XYZ file of C-alpha atoms in Angstrom:
733
model
C -17.118 -24.280 -15.532
C -20.207 -24.046 -12.781
C -18.984 -20.409 -11.773
C -18.687 -19.271 -15.333
C -22.278 -20.465 -16.424
C -23.346 -19.080 -12.811
C -21.762 -15.830 -14.115
C -22.979 -16.041 -17.644
C -26.645 -16.579 -16.306
C -26.345 -13.613 -13.785
C -26.951 -10.086 -13.767
C -24.069 -8.753 -15.022
C -24.887 -10.336 -18.398
C -28.457 -9.164 -18.128
C -30.818 -9.278 -21.509
C -30.135 -6.364 -23.378
C -32.291 -4.219 -25.805
C -31.636 -4.003 -29.562
C -33.041 -0.172 -30.230
C -31.679 2.803 -31.768
C -32.577 6.636 -30.810
C -36.184 7.439 -31.614
C -36.988 4.157 -31.587
C -39.914 2.486 -29.282
C -39.174 0.990 -26.088
C -40.996 -2.547 -25.852
C -40.296 -2.504 -22.262
C -39.824 0.354 -19.390
C -36.336 0.888 -18.602
C -34.752 1.869 -15.513
C -31.261 2.855 -14.280
C -29.935 -0.131 -12.337
C -27.437 2.187 -10.634
C -26.370 5.734 -10.685
C -25.663 7.267 -13.891
C -24.829 10.843 -15.829
C -26.601 11.328 -18.050
C -23.952 12.242 -20.513
C -25.953 13.833 -23.388
C -27.471 16.787 -20.999
C -23.753 17.116 -19.272
C -22.430 18.020 -22.672
C -24.734 20.459 -23.206
C -24.332 22.318 -20.088
C -20.392 21.920 -20.392
C -20.669 23.492 -24.301
C -22.567 26.485 -22.624
C -20.272 26.960 -19.899
C -17.461 26.742 -22.379
C -19.203 29.413 -24.263
C -19.706 31.815 -21.818
C -16.323 31.263 -20.600
C -15.405 32.878 -24.284
C -17.734 35.574 -24.159
C -15.754 37.046 -21.191
C -13.796 40.544 -22.119
C -10.426 40.178 -22.284
C -10.018 44.025 -21.189
C -10.412 42.912 -17.882
C -7.869 41.189 -17.670
C -4.725 43.699 -18.735
C -2.894 45.009 -15.619
C -0.669 47.941 -15.275
C 2.955 46.273 -14.341
C 4.986 48.222 -11.713
C 7.624 46.588 -12.574
C 7.843 47.841 -15.944
C 7.397 51.440 -14.800
C 10.122 51.331 -12.145
C 12.233 50.111 -15.036
C 11.435 52.504 -17.571
C 12.682 55.708 -14.837
C 15.551 53.565 -14.139
C 16.383 53.406 -17.761
C 15.989 57.407 -17.997
C 17.766 58.143 -14.661
C 20.840 55.865 -15.940
C 20.798 57.763 -19.368
C 20.694 61.295 -17.774
C 23.689 59.711 -15.370
C 25.422 58.910 -18.379
C 24.978 62.255 -20.245
C 25.936 64.028 -16.903
C 29.130 62.283 -17.439
C 29.765 63.266 -20.847
C 29.180 66.825 -20.374
C 31.568 66.204 -17.512
C 33.908 64.543 -19.227
C 33.721 67.526 -22.234
C 33.830 70.126 -19.908
C 37.324 68.250 -18.419
C 38.405 68.336 -22.246
C 37.877 71.860 -22.955
C 39.969 72.734 -19.682
C 42.166 70.383 -20.637
C 42.624 71.902 -24.299
C 43.134 75.320 -22.753
C 45.849 74.229 -20.678
C 47.902 72.709 -23.665
C 47.074 75.680 -25.563
C 48.802 77.945 -23.030
C 51.475 75.850 -22.470
C 52.161 75.455 -26.501
C 51.809 79.406 -26.472
C 54.661 79.984 -24.024
C 56.697 77.504 -25.972
C 56.727 79.786 -28.919
C 57.587 82.753 -27.145
C 60.501 80.817 -25.446
C 61.662 79.442 -29.000
C 61.770 83.305 -30.104
C 63.447 84.846 -27.674
C 66.212 81.909 -27.857
C 65.856 82.652 -31.585
C 66.749 86.582 -31.310
C 69.602 85.616 -28.323
C 71.336 83.468 -31.053
C 70.820 85.482 -33.703
C 72.557 88.124 -31.579
C 75.289 86.499 -30.324
C 75.940 84.918 -34.066
C 76.192 88.993 -34.920
C 78.867 89.739 -32.274
C 81.258 85.990 -33.543
C 80.976 87.926 -36.830
C 81.756 91.422 -35.709
C 84.448 89.518 -33.574
C 85.906 87.771 -36.544
C 85.194 84.308 -35.364
C 83.277 81.579 -37.400
C 79.531 81.785 -35.964
C 78.586 78.184 -36.792
C 75.587 76.620 -38.312
C 72.555 79.310 -38.454
C 69.498 77.604 -36.322
C 66.058 77.426 -38.058
C 64.287 79.989 -37.169
C 60.743 79.477 -35.005
C 57.187 80.079 -36.586
C 56.555 83.368 -37.534
C 53.133 83.016 -36.384
C 51.719 81.196 -33.320
C 49.728 78.023 -34.686
C 47.969 75.260 -32.235
C 45.673 72.502 -33.601
C 43.155 70.824 -30.732
C 41.763 67.830 -30.808
C 38.090 67.052 -31.050
C 35.913 66.163 -28.055
C 34.493 62.803 -29.243
C 31.207 64.004 -29.221
C 29.210 61.064 -31.512
C 31.007 58.455 -30.134
C 30.071 59.408 -26.696
C 26.078 59.786 -27.325
C 26.038 56.280 -29.037
C 26.794 54.626 -25.854
C 23.553 56.349 -25.012
C 21.646 54.294 -27.307
C 19.137 57.261 -27.907
C 18.579 58.583 -31.593
C 19.572 62.208 -31.099
C 20.357 64.165 -33.741
C 23.410 66.786 -33.737
C 21.607 69.693 -32.339
C 19.751 67.311 -29.878
C 23.472 66.590 -28.887
C 24.762 70.342 -29.058
C 22.138 71.619 -27.027
C 22.587 68.566 -24.210
C 25.862 69.639 -24.106
C 25.394 73.346 -23.495
C 23.150 72.728 -20.675
C 24.092 74.103 -17.368
C 23.775 71.729 -13.896
C 19.992 73.323 -13.483
C 18.699 73.022 -17.020
C 19.814 69.312 -16.806
C 18.108 68.699 -13.934
C 15.067 70.442 -15.084
C 15.322 68.407 -18.141
C 15.463 65.420 -16.452
C 12.278 66.250 -14.123
C 10.258 67.484 -17.383
C 10.848 63.596 -18.525
C 9.889 61.985 -15.733
C 7.057 64.069 -15.164
C 5.798 63.665 -19.183
C 6.539 59.723 -18.747
C 4.988 59.428 -15.594
C 1.842 61.049 -16.641
C 1.801 58.398 -20.182
C 2.266 55.235 -17.761
C -0.108 56.343 -15.090
C -3.764 53.989 -15.337
C -5.183 52.869 -17.181
C -1.434 52.358 -18.842
C 0.038 51.887 -22.232
C -0.859 48.892 -24.227
C 0.816 50.149 -27.654
C 3.219 53.168 -28.244
C 1.615 54.604 -30.808
C 1.351 58.420 -32.458
C -1.667 59.454 -29.631
C 0.936 58.617 -26.999
C 3.597 60.886 -28.625
C 1.540 63.184 -29.256
C 0.189 63.558 -25.484
C 3.884 63.412 -24.192
C 4.640 66.214 -26.521
C 1.636 68.511 -25.479
C 2.585 67.873 -21.860
C 5.978 68.873 -22.344
C 4.915 71.969 -24.367
C 3.014 73.119 -21.352
C 6.405 72.265 -19.231
C 8.881 73.797 -20.589
C 9.478 77.042 -23.027
C 12.860 76.089 -24.983
C 11.690 74.569 -28.305
C 15.490 72.625 -28.303
C 14.499 71.377 -24.816
C 10.996 70.565 -26.187
C 12.625 68.443 -29.040
C 15.153 66.933 -27.232
C 12.858 65.951 -24.057
C 10.027 64.150 -26.969
C 13.072 62.114 -28.584
C 14.370 61.120 -24.692
C 10.595 60.312 -23.592
C 9.564 58.429 -26.333
C 12.546 56.317 -26.721
C 11.912 55.251 -23.233
C 8.575 54.958 -22.990
C 7.283 51.072 -23.252
C 3.712 49.696 -22.957
C 3.445 48.891 -19.194
C -0.380 47.331 -19.356
C 0.271 43.692 -20.125
C -2.503 41.003 -20.497
C -2.553 38.538 -17.465
C -2.749 35.176 -19.332
C -2.484 33.022 -16.138
C -5.400 34.882 -14.664
C -7.426 34.671 -17.419
C -6.948 31.191 -18.174
C -7.806 30.779 -14.218
C -11.037 32.663 -14.912
C -12.017 30.829 -17.930
C -11.445 27.231 -16.675
C -13.324 27.833 -13.301
C -16.664 29.280 -15.364
C -15.833 26.716 -18.087
C -15.963 24.017 -15.538
C -18.854 25.719 -13.724
C -21.511 23.343 -15.223
C -24.083 20.612 -13.803
C -23.679 17.168 -14.028
C -27.116 15.751 -14.982
C -27.488 12.515 -13.416
C -30.133 9.496 -13.317
C -30.319 8.123 -10.304
C -30.653 4.246 -9.084
C -34.390 2.863 -10.488
C -35.021 6.132 -12.305
C -37.065 5.710 -15.288
C -34.678 6.114 -18.378
C -37.648 5.493 -21.065
C -41.516 4.677 -20.215
C -42.718 0.977 -21.994
C -44.200 2.326 -25.593
C -42.071 5.529 -25.633
C -39.463 7.137 -27.812
C -36.037 6.347 -26.686
C -34.418 9.828 -26.301
C -31.010 10.512 -26.795
C -30.056 11.050 -23.319
C -31.843 7.903 -22.479
C -29.864 5.763 -25.364
C -26.714 7.377 -24.114
C -27.457 6.401 -20.230
C -28.464 3.002 -21.127
C -25.315 2.354 -23.382
C -23.367 3.500 -20.394
C -25.349 0.983 -18.424
C -24.648 -1.642 -20.899
C -28.231 -2.264 -21.515
C -27.862 -2.089 -24.880
C -27.111 -5.178 -27.423
C -24.629 -3.079 -29.304
C -21.756 -5.676 -31.007
C -20.260 -9.079 -29.708
C -17.928 -6.858 -27.708
C -20.977 -6.415 -24.692
C -20.508 -10.388 -23.642
C -17.703 -11.946 -25.525
C -14.695 -9.462 -24.650
C -16.172 -9.407 -20.985
C -16.542 -12.913 -20.630
C -13.095 -13.783 -21.857
C -11.402 -11.530 -19.176
C -13.791 -13.260 -16.488
C -13.047 -16.527 -17.058
C -9.111 -15.479 -17.035
C -9.710 -13.656 -13.645
C -11.672 -17.330 -12.411
C -8.943 -19.085 -13.858
C -6.085 -16.835 -12.163
C -7.990 -17.012 -8.766
C -8.695 -20.746 -8.727
C -5.538 -21.583 -9.619
C -3.786 -19.329 -6.971
C -6.583 -20.766 -4.208
C -5.380 -24.221 -5.868
C -1.631 -23.887 -5.354
C -2.006 -22.382 -1.805
C -3.736 -25.780 -1.026
C -0.651 -27.503 -2.387
C 1.743 -26.279 -0.565
C 0.183 -25.499 2.633
C -3.230 -28.018 2.761
C -1.455 -30.830 0.830
C -3.303 -33.667 2.543
C -6.423 -32.453 0.958
C -5.363 -33.583 -2.269
C -5.298 -37.076 -1.069
C -8.519 -36.767 1.292
C -11.711 -37.224 -1.354
C -14.314 -36.896 1.519
C -12.366 -33.685 2.290
C -12.114 -31.836 -1.494
C -15.475 -33.184 -2.003
C -16.607 -30.926 1.053
C -15.027 -28.116 -0.518
C -16.502 -28.539 -3.775
C -20.161 -28.680 -2.037
C -19.863 -25.951 -0.236
C -18.621 -24.002 -2.917
C -21.519 -24.981 -5.259
C -24.078 -24.778 -2.872
C -23.253 -21.126 -1.720
C -22.492 -19.973 -5.706
C -26.247 -21.638 -6.795
C -27.830 -19.632 -3.641
C -26.295 -16.200 -4.826
C -27.222 -16.829 -8.126
C -30.496 -17.347 -7.063
C -30.807 -14.470 -4.940
C -29.526 -12.208 -7.952
C -29.244 -8.476 -7.271
C -30.951 -8.479 -3.890
C -28.760 -6.073 -1.065
C -25.319 -7.816 -0.810
C -25.664 -8.092 2.989
C -27.899 -10.731 2.805
C -25.467 -12.817 0.680
C -24.047 -16.160 2.286
C -20.868 -15.521 1.681
C -19.685 -15.336 5.364
C -21.389 -19.019 5.918
C -18.786 -20.638 3.446
C -15.999 -18.788 5.004
C -16.685 -19.652 8.223
C -17.369 -23.591 7.260
C -14.189 -23.799 5.840
C -12.179 -21.963 8.911
C -14.298 -24.557 11.133
C -14.427 -27.430 8.877
C -10.868 -27.518 7.151
C -8.415 -24.387 8.400
C -8.039 -20.948 8.885
C -5.765 -20.097 6.600
C -7.300 -21.567 4.270
C -10.194 -19.903 4.745
C -8.989 -17.032 4.472
C -7.616 -17.347 1.038
C -10.598 -18.798 -0.467
C -12.619 -15.940 1.123
C -11.091 -13.701 -1.062
C -11.060 -16.243 -4.215
C -14.533 -16.174 -3.312
C -15.469 -12.839 -3.034
C -13.757 -11.730 -6.306
C -15.938 -14.616 -8.045
C -19.038 -13.585 -6.541
C -18.595 -10.275 -7.692
C -19.169 -10.991 -10.968
C -22.035 -13.609 -9.977
C -24.285 -10.954 -8.527
C -22.572 -7.646 -10.371
C -21.319 -6.053 -7.325
C -19.635 -2.999 -6.510
C -16.821 -1.917 -4.377
C -18.742 -1.714 -1.464
C -19.441 -5.130 -1.609
C -15.897 -6.284 -2.091
C -14.732 -4.416 0.762
C -17.646 -5.654 3.591
C -17.156 -9.288 2.263
C -13.058 -9.332 2.650
C -12.877 -7.415 5.824
C -15.984 -9.424 7.619
C -14.786 -12.715 5.871
C -11.389 -12.384 7.423
C -13.011 -11.497 11.094
C -14.914 -14.475 10.931
C -12.299 -16.160 9.954
C -10.557 -15.521 13.479
C -13.246 -15.800 15.380
C -13.853 -19.562 14.219
C -11.353 -20.824 16.703
C -13.889 -19.720 19.425
C -16.471 -21.721 17.978
C -14.916 -24.903 19.242
C -16.235 -24.009 22.900
C -20.048 -24.357 23.319
C -20.108 -21.409 25.997
C -18.492 -18.700 23.385
C -20.534 -19.399 20.183
C -23.014 -16.417 21.612
C -19.943 -14.321 22.052
C -18.703 -14.760 18.337
C -22.320 -14.375 17.034
C -22.693 -10.807 18.727
C -18.683 -10.154 17.783
C -19.735 -10.925 14.004
C -22.790 -8.803 14.152
C -21.230 -5.490 16.105
C -18.104 -5.609 13.358
C -20.445 -5.870 10.209
C -22.762 -3.247 11.941
C -19.946 -1.096 12.043
C -18.320 -1.592 8.460
C -21.514 -1.251 6.738
C -22.045 1.666 8.312
C -18.701 2.893 7.410
C -18.479 1.768 3.900
C -22.089 4.001 3.667
C -20.034 6.998 4.669
C -17.012 6.541 2.771
C -19.054 5.935 -0.511
C -22.526 7.622 -0.204
C -21.710 10.475 2.056
C -25.171 12.084 0.570
C -27.438 9.351 1.810
C -25.628 9.278 5.270
C -26.750 13.200 5.451
C -30.392 13.230 4.323
C -31.473 9.309 4.910
C -29.305 8.164 8.201
C -32.245 5.641 8.805
C -31.287 3.830 5.479
C -28.044 3.685 7.039
C -28.716 2.169 10.278
C -30.910 -0.181 8.260
C -28.152 -1.219 5.903
C -25.955 -1.663 9.527
C -28.685 -3.939 11.126
C -28.969 -6.188 8.116
C -25.166 -6.426 7.937
C -25.615 -7.086 11.897
C -28.173 -9.851 10.979
C -26.345 -11.515 8.375
C -23.291 -11.945 11.165
C -25.512 -13.313 13.487
C -27.264 -15.790 10.924
C -24.501 -16.850 9.514
C -23.142 -18.356 12.763
C -26.102 -19.954 13.652
C -26.335 -21.509 10.272
C -22.828 -22.485 10.376
C -22.663 -23.851 13.954
C -26.421 -25.528 13.020
C -24.988 -27.441 10.128
C -22.076 -29.178 11.487
C -23.667 -32.325 12.299
C -24.600 -32.455 8.475
C -21.241 -32.152 7.555
C -20.152 -34.638 9.796
C -23.085 -37.489 8.691
C -22.433 -36.763 4.735
C -18.729 -36.369 4.614
C -17.389 -37.544 7.695
C -15.377 -34.183 8.934
C -14.486 -34.100 12.082
C -16.571 -31.118 14.000
C -16.252 -29.834 17.402
C -19.057 -32.156 18.562
C -17.341 -35.005 16.903
C -14.171 -34.438 18.951
C -15.742 -34.048 22.512
C -17.969 -37.707 21.208
C -14.454 -39.132 21.023
C -12.966 -37.538 24.275
C -15.959 -38.840 25.908
C -14.202 -41.540 28.855
C -17.840 -43.609 27.613
C -17.005 -43.991 23.728
C -16.425 -47.581 22.890
C -12.714 -47.567 22.578
C -12.012 -45.507 25.867
C -14.337 -48.415 27.681
C -12.346 -51.251 26.448
C -8.969 -49.430 27.255
C -9.924 -48.748 30.313
C -10.865 -52.581 31.057
C -8.505 -54.507 29.574
C -5.510 -52.127 29.291
C -5.747 -49.812 32.383
C -2.204 -49.142 32.292
C -1.923 -47.667 28.614
C -5.424 -45.712 29.256
C -3.863 -43.972 32.421
C -0.627 -43.480 29.801
C -2.906 -42.043 27.103
C -4.490 -39.848 29.626
C -1.242 -38.421 30.366
C -0.082 -37.755 26.650
C -3.418 -36.222 25.998
C -2.996 -33.596 28.765
C 0.933 -33.317 27.893
C -0.363 -33.024 24.109
C -3.208 -30.487 24.732
C -1.429 -27.978 26.704
C 1.513 -27.645 24.472
C -0.713 -27.683 21.271
C -2.798 -24.967 22.592
C 0.665 -22.683 23.558
C 2.025 -23.068 20.065
C -1.468 -22.177 18.366
C -2.141 -25.701 17.283
C -5.644 -27.332 17.390
C -5.267 -28.615 21.205
C -8.518 -30.563 20.876
C -7.175 -32.702 17.705
C -3.984 -32.733 19.877
C -5.985 -34.403 22.982
C -8.171 -37.206 21.195
C -4.785 -37.898 19.030
C -3.023 -38.550 22.837
C -6.626 -40.493 24.050
C -5.925 -42.967 20.889
C -2.456 -42.879 19.649
C -1.959 -46.714 21.756
C -5.196 -48.456 20.930
C -3.345 -50.871 19.044
C -2.475 -52.046 22.342
C -5.487 -53.851 23.130
C -4.440 -56.854 21.124
C -1.450 -58.068 23.651
C -2.009 -55.813 26.473
C -0.064 -57.561 28.868
C 3.433 -57.623 26.711
C 3.558 -53.712 27.404
C 5.189 -52.302 30.404
C 2.595 -49.779 31.299
C 0.103 -53.168 31.738
C 2.664 -55.779 33.204
C 2.129 -56.921 36.619
C 4.531 -59.776 38.086
C 6.930 -61.445 35.799
C 7.752 -59.815 32.444
C 7.085 -62.128 29.313
C 9.325 -60.080 27.194
C 12.226 -61.598 29.534
C 11.660 -65.182 28.210
C 10.851 -64.250 24.185
C 13.415 -63.542 21.270
C 14.284 -59.906 21.145
C 13.081 -59.893 17.742
C 9.577 -61.506 18.408
C 9.332 -59.039 21.085
C 9.664 -55.968 19.148
C 7.324 -57.485 15.981
C 4.657 -57.599 18.973
C 5.268 -53.982 20.062
C 5.371 -53.270 16.874
C 2.304 -54.518 15.918
C 0.179 -51.986 18.112
C 0.686 -49.468 14.913
C -1.359 -51.685 12.727
C -4.170 -53.148 15.122
C -4.629 -49.605 16.323
C -5.182 -48.661 12.156
C -7.260 -51.325 12.223
C -9.362 -50.877 15.166
C -9.581 -46.900 13.850
C -11.072 -48.031 10.656
C -13.543 -50.319 12.390
C -14.797 -47.719 14.508
C -14.481 -45.121 11.816
C -12.251 -42.647 13.631
C -11.482 -39.488 11.987
C -8.276 -39.373 9.504
C -6.705 -36.989 11.640
C -6.348 -40.184 14.731
C -5.172 -42.550 12.210
C -2.663 -40.527 11.190
C -1.564 -40.038 14.772
C -1.338 -43.373 15.147
C 0.444 -43.988 12.243
C 3.148 -41.253 13.035
C 3.765 -41.267 16.613
C 6.728 -43.540 16.350
C 7.392 -42.784 13.028
C 10.675 -44.734 11.956
C 12.150 -44.831 15.264
C 14.023 -48.165 16.690
C 13.401 -49.970 19.577
C 16.599 -49.650 21.070
C 15.797 -51.749 24.207
C 15.507 -54.844 21.776
C 17.991 -53.825 19.575
C 20.695 -53.772 22.094
C 19.397 -56.968 23.952
C 19.926 -58.703 20.540
C 23.066 -57.517 19.612
C 24.554 -58.358 23.127
C 23.330 -61.925 22.584
C 24.627 -61.991 19.018
C 28.023 -60.955 20.903
C 27.870 -63.953 22.905
C 26.896 -66.329 20.682
C 29.367 -66.469 17.737
C 27.669 -68.353 15.352
C 24.397 -66.351 15.651
C 23.485 -64.145 12.584
C 24.154 -60.764 12.186
C 21.472 -58.169 13.554
C 19.726 -56.264 10.850
C 18.401 -52.887 12.187
C 16.022 -52.028 10.442
C 14.555 -55.402 11.897
C 13.763 -53.012 15.195
C 12.786 -50.122 13.213
C 9.011 -48.952 12.737
C 8.484 -48.817 9.282
C 6.031 -45.857 9.382
C 6.222 -41.894 8.471
C 7.336 -39.348 10.609
C 4.920 -36.794 12.113
C 3.328 -34.622 9.279
C 1.735 -31.573 11.166
C 1.954 -30.133 14.590
C -0.397 -32.102 16.267
C 1.300 -35.423 15.714
C 4.492 -34.176 16.556
C 3.429 -33.038 19.895
C 1.774 -36.461 20.581
C 4.986 -38.213 19.693
C 7.147 -35.737 21.709
C 4.634 -36.390 24.906
C 4.187 -39.916 24.432
C 7.814 -40.646 24.688
C 8.625 -38.168 27.251
C 5.561 -39.227 29.490
C 7.347 -42.863 29.199
C 10.631 -41.808 29.865
C 9.389 -39.171 33.295
C 7.792 -42.589 34.236
C 10.808 -44.554 34.017
C 13.039 -41.834 35.691
C 10.824 -41.669 38.443
C 10.132 -45.369 39.602
C 14.284 -45.459 39.273
C 13.954 -42.850 42.851
C 15.480 -39.902 40.333
C 14.750 -36.131 41.631
C 11.662 -34.274 40.387
C 14.268 -31.616 39.423
C 15.753 -33.916 36.850
C 12.785 -33.559 34.641
C 13.293 -30.197 32.406
C 16.899 -31.513 31.587
C 15.319 -35.242 30.473
C 12.163 -33.492 28.346
C 15.049 -31.282 27.055
C 17.238 -34.341 26.107
C 14.333 -36.186 24.505
C 13.161 -33.506 22.183
C 16.868 -32.347 21.109
C 17.180 -36.411 20.167
C 14.268 -35.961 18.119
C 14.798 -32.837 16.455
C 18.275 -33.886 15.569
C 17.275 -37.304 14.241
C 14.717 -35.449 11.498
C 11.349 -36.695 13.380
C 9.979 -33.164 13.110
C 11.708 -32.156 10.081
C 7.994 -32.591 8.432
C 5.892 -31.062 11.196
C 5.831 -27.304 10.650
C 7.145 -27.093 14.010
C 9.386 -23.939 14.308
C 12.471 -23.440 17.187
C 10.071 -21.256 19.074
C 8.066 -24.066 18.822
C 9.749 -26.604 20.196
C 11.205 -24.294 22.795
C 7.024 -23.454 24.018
C 6.519 -27.170 23.997
C 9.705 -28.187 26.294
C 8.025 -25.406 29.041
C 4.459 -26.383 28.299
C 5.483 -30.470 29.211
C 7.674 -29.305 32.159
C 4.876 -27.038 33.279
C 2.281 -30.030 33.376
C 4.527 -32.733 34.414
C 6.264 -30.590 37.272
C 2.558 -30.797 39.037
C 2.090 -33.997 38.531
C 5.552 -35.057 40.019
C 5.875 -32.206 42.579
C 7.542 -33.363 45.827
C 5.043 -33.811 48.838
C 5.549 -32.704 52.831
C 6.039 -35.917 54.343
C 3.410 -36.624 57.212
C 5.148 -37.611 60.569
C 4.640 -40.869 61.692
C 2.256 -41.386 64.991
C 2.698 -43.797 67.733
C 0.600 -45.288 70.492
C 1.487 -42.604 73.081
C 0.804 -39.927 70.483
C -3.138 -41.003 70.488
C -5.452 -39.698 73.276
C -8.259 -41.613 73.737
C -11.454 -39.507 74.989
C -12.784 -41.544 78.152
C -15.930 -39.294 78.480
């Protein structure tokens, strides 16, 4: 509700005018950003289209050489086929002549044979013999019927409408006349096709062809047949280039000036009439009360976007920062930071977005809550604030990138000597980012107003420096009001002069020494795996403060007789177990941060005290009347580690005690690595690290880190030789 109210009352939904074209404006209206003068631009566009439509189309006709080549190819093909027909006719005439000669020879032979038969018959009759049947005499007159040459069929193959006279004339041509006709046709066609070419084959074109033939040839039949052939094959070769025309038309139609109203330029003066140009610009800028869709519809969309953004952020917190749900102060801190920055941004309104304090919100979340949470909330808050201040794409890009870098730099703010470095890096990055955004989105400004570009970069750099100063400087305020743990608070907790540390030093020196070693181990391992080393160190210091109640019942503080030797195992386990509950009581009394209470509560988990459990079982096995031993009586009733830092302290606590015990038994320091691996493997197998968010790689890194620290503590030393009296030289001077 707070967010939607800020958006509703912000510049995104500024008050609008209820006016029309021709009305008198009660106020001076200026463009809130660069906007197109739609009316003037449309006028320029129409003029450009009119000029494009007036282009003469004749200039876009061109002679197609491919058509010319095809025409001459067709003419050549026609004469080639005509030549074939002429040769075929000559062959046919020769064949007919040969057939006639053959038929004449056969007729003459038949006449000779018949005459011979007649003479032979007369002789047989004279000799008184029977002559037989008289043969049929041959024709008295030689007759030969020649086949007709298929002139019409063969000329139909040429697809040229030739008359009978034309066909006969073509067949009667000799080779030279055929060549001359072909050449003449090519010449007149070429003359007709040359520039400017033929758009339509009309009577004028055909008349020119006939006149050209008359000049070239004397034979009327040759002129007629050449005219028919040329007129048949000539086709239009001057074609309209539509692609070229459309391309030029589009270039001219789009060659118009886009009129603009620049940001802060006056659209209409106060008490002046509103022109169509000004009205269209005001409508495009959303400065007019047109209808209910101007406010209600956008607000519905913005409400949905805000709701989705917040649900996404809450979902992330539920999965990856679940403890915030149960920590009222941390949730209240987040709400307070969000509300304060949101109200400040709403108050600033439409000032230069480089002054917006979004980075303060992002850096404080990264320092006080969590790095990943800060990155997600920076994205969400940047999107929401976009509507609060009526931002631009420049605004979104700047704060998404700059906020992400600020989150990554937040880890260095825990070291006082690096705070200035963080401020300088942030300033440099903001400076470069602001200039890059200007170059990308406002190149005209970069070209003609470079000093304003440098000025924008300087403002962005100042924002980065002020962000670090404000965020780091306000840490004590958040610490006092909400009890959050700041780096300064952690430094105070790890100060040896703090009350509980002083008590440990005096009342339980062995526990104090043990806590120091655990803190060193936990800090080193946490740094190596990317966890918070300061939290791990503070947790190592305070994890065993509950031993202040019965300090002499814990092994590191026992000197002389062990009080557990004479005690019942169950009572011993209850005393040992009580250091957790008493530690939580002290943490509440001294107002220690929640993360220390969590480490105190979780550093033993629900592990079993094997020493007292085995001791009780041995005693029960020796005494048959003793009741059965319950394992849960010797098990810590607490939860397993829920964070990386808590898991590291648990591992450091158990391994430090085991290593110290191993060294007191005279073991070799080379066995340290094996013992570390065994104990970590046992914790992993028993499920104590299941909820700690540690990966297998983290576990391996922790093992190596512990070994590096412990090896330095328990390294073998060179034995020093013993001196004897004879080795002592006395200076008697």
